[in-house]
Structure formats: C-alpha cells, structure tokens
PDB file of C-alpha atoms in Angstrom:
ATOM      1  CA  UNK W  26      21.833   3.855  27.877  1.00  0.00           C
ATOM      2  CA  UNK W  27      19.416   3.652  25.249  1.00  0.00           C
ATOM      3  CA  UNK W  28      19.832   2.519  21.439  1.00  0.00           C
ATOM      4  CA  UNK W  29      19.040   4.344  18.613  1.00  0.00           C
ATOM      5  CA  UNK W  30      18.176   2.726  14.810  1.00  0.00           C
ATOM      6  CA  UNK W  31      17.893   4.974  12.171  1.00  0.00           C
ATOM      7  CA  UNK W  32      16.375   3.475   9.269  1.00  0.00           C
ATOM      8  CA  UNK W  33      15.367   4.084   5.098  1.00  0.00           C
ATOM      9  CA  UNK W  34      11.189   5.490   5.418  1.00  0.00           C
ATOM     10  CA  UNK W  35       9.091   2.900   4.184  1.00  0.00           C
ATOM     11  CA  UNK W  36       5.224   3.402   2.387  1.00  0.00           C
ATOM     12  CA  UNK W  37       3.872   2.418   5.453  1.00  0.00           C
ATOM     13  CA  UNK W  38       5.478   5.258   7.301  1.00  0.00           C
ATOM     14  CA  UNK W  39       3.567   7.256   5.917  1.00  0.00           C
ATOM     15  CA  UNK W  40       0.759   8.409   8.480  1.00  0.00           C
ATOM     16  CA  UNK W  41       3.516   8.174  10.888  1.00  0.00           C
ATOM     17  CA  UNK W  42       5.093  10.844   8.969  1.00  0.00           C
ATOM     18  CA  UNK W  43       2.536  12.908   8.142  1.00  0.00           C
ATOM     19  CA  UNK W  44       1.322  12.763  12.096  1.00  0.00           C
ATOM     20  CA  UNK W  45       4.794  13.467  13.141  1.00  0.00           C
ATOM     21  CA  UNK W  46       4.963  16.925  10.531  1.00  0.00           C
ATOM     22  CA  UNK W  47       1.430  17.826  11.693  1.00  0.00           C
ATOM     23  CA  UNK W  48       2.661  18.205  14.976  1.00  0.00           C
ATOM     24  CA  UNK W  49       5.912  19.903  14.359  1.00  0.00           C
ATOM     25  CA  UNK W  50       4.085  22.241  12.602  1.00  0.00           C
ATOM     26  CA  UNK W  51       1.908  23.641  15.489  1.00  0.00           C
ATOM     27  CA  UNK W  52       4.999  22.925  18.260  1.00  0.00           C
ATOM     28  CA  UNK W  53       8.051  24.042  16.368  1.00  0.00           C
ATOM     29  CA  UNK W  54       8.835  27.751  14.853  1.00  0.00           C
ATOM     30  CA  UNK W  55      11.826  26.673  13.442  1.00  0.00           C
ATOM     31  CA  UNK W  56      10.285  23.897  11.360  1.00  0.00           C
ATOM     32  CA  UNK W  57       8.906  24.506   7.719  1.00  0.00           C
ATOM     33  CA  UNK W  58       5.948  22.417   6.781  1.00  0.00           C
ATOM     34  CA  UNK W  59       4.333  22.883   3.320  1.00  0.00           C
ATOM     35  CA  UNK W  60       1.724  25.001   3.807  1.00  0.00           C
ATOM     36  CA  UNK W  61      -0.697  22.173   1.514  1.00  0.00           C
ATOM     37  CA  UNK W  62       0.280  19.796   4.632  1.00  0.00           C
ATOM     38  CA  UNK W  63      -3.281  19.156   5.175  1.00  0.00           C
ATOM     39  CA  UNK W  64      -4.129  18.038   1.840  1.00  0.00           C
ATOM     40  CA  UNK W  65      -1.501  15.251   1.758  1.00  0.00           C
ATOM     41  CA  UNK W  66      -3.173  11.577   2.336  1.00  0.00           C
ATOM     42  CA  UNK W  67      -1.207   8.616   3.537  1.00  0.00           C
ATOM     43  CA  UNK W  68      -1.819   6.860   0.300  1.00  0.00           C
ATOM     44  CA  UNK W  69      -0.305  10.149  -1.518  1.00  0.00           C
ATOM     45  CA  UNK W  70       2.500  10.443   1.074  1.00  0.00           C
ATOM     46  CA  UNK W  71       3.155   6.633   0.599  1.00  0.00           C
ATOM     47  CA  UNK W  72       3.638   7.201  -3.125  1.00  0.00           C
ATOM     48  CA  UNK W  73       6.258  10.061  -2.907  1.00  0.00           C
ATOM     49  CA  UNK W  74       8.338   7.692   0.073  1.00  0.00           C
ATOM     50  CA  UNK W  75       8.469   5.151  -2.848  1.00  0.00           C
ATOM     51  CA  UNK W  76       9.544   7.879  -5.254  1.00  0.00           C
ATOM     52  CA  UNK W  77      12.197   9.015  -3.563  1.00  0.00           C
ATOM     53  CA  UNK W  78      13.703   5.448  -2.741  1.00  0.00           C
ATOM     54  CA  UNK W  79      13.989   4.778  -5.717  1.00  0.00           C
ATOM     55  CA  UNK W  80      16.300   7.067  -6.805  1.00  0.00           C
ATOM     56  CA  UNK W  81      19.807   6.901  -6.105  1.00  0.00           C
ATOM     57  CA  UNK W  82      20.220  10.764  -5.268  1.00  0.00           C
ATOM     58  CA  UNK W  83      17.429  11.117  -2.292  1.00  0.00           C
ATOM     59  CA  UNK W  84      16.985  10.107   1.342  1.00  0.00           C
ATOM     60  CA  UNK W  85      14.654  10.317   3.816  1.00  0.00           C
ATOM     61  CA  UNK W  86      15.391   8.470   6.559  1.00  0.00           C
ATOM     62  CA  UNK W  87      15.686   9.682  10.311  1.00  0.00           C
ATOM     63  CA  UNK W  88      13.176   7.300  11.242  1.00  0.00           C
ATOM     64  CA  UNK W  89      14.319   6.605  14.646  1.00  0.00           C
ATOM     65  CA  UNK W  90      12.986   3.772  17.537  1.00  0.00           C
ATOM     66  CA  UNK W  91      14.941   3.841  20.672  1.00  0.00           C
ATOM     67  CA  UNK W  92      15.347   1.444  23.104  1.00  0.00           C
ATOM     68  CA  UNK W  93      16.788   1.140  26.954  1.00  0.00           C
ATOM     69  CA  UNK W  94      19.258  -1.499  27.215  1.00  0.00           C
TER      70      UNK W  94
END
C-alpha cells in the first residue's frame, strides 16, 4: 500500500509547480492553465506561493509524495 502526504506549497515549489502546470496544460483538456503560463518565472511563482500563505483565506496545497510501505 503506498502513503500519501499532502502538504502547504512552499517558495521552493515553485518550478515544480510551474513544470507540473506546463505539462497539464499540453496532456489534460479538462485543465485550465492561464494562458500567460509561459511568462511566469520561478522567482515570480515563488512570490505569489508566499502571498497566498500568508493569508488566512487561501490554500494551495496538494503537493503530494507517495511512498510504498
């Protein structure tokens, strides 16, 4: 059976991220990317993760590792 964490984004998740919307976009039709995707730089995307956790009203988490036991 394997584990699943979920955990709070961090900054440095941020090319993570970004790689992991990039290819959503081009392998999912049911996914909506902003259409400035490719304009977004880690260092920008970092910014906005800190944004939002700092505020008491936004999430993004989802950021999963999973592991056989």
């Amino acid at each position: 059976m394997a584990e699943v964490n979920i955990r709070v984004a961090e900054p440095e998740d941020a090319k993570d991220i970004l790689n992991l919307l990039r290819q959503l976009e081009t392998e999912s039709d049911t996914f909506l990317v902003d259409a400035d995707l490719s304009q977004i730089t880690a260092e920008m995307e970092a910014h906005q993760i800190e944004l939002i956790n700092q505020t008491r009203t936004n999430f993004l988490g989802g950021w999963l590792s999973m592991m056989d036991n």
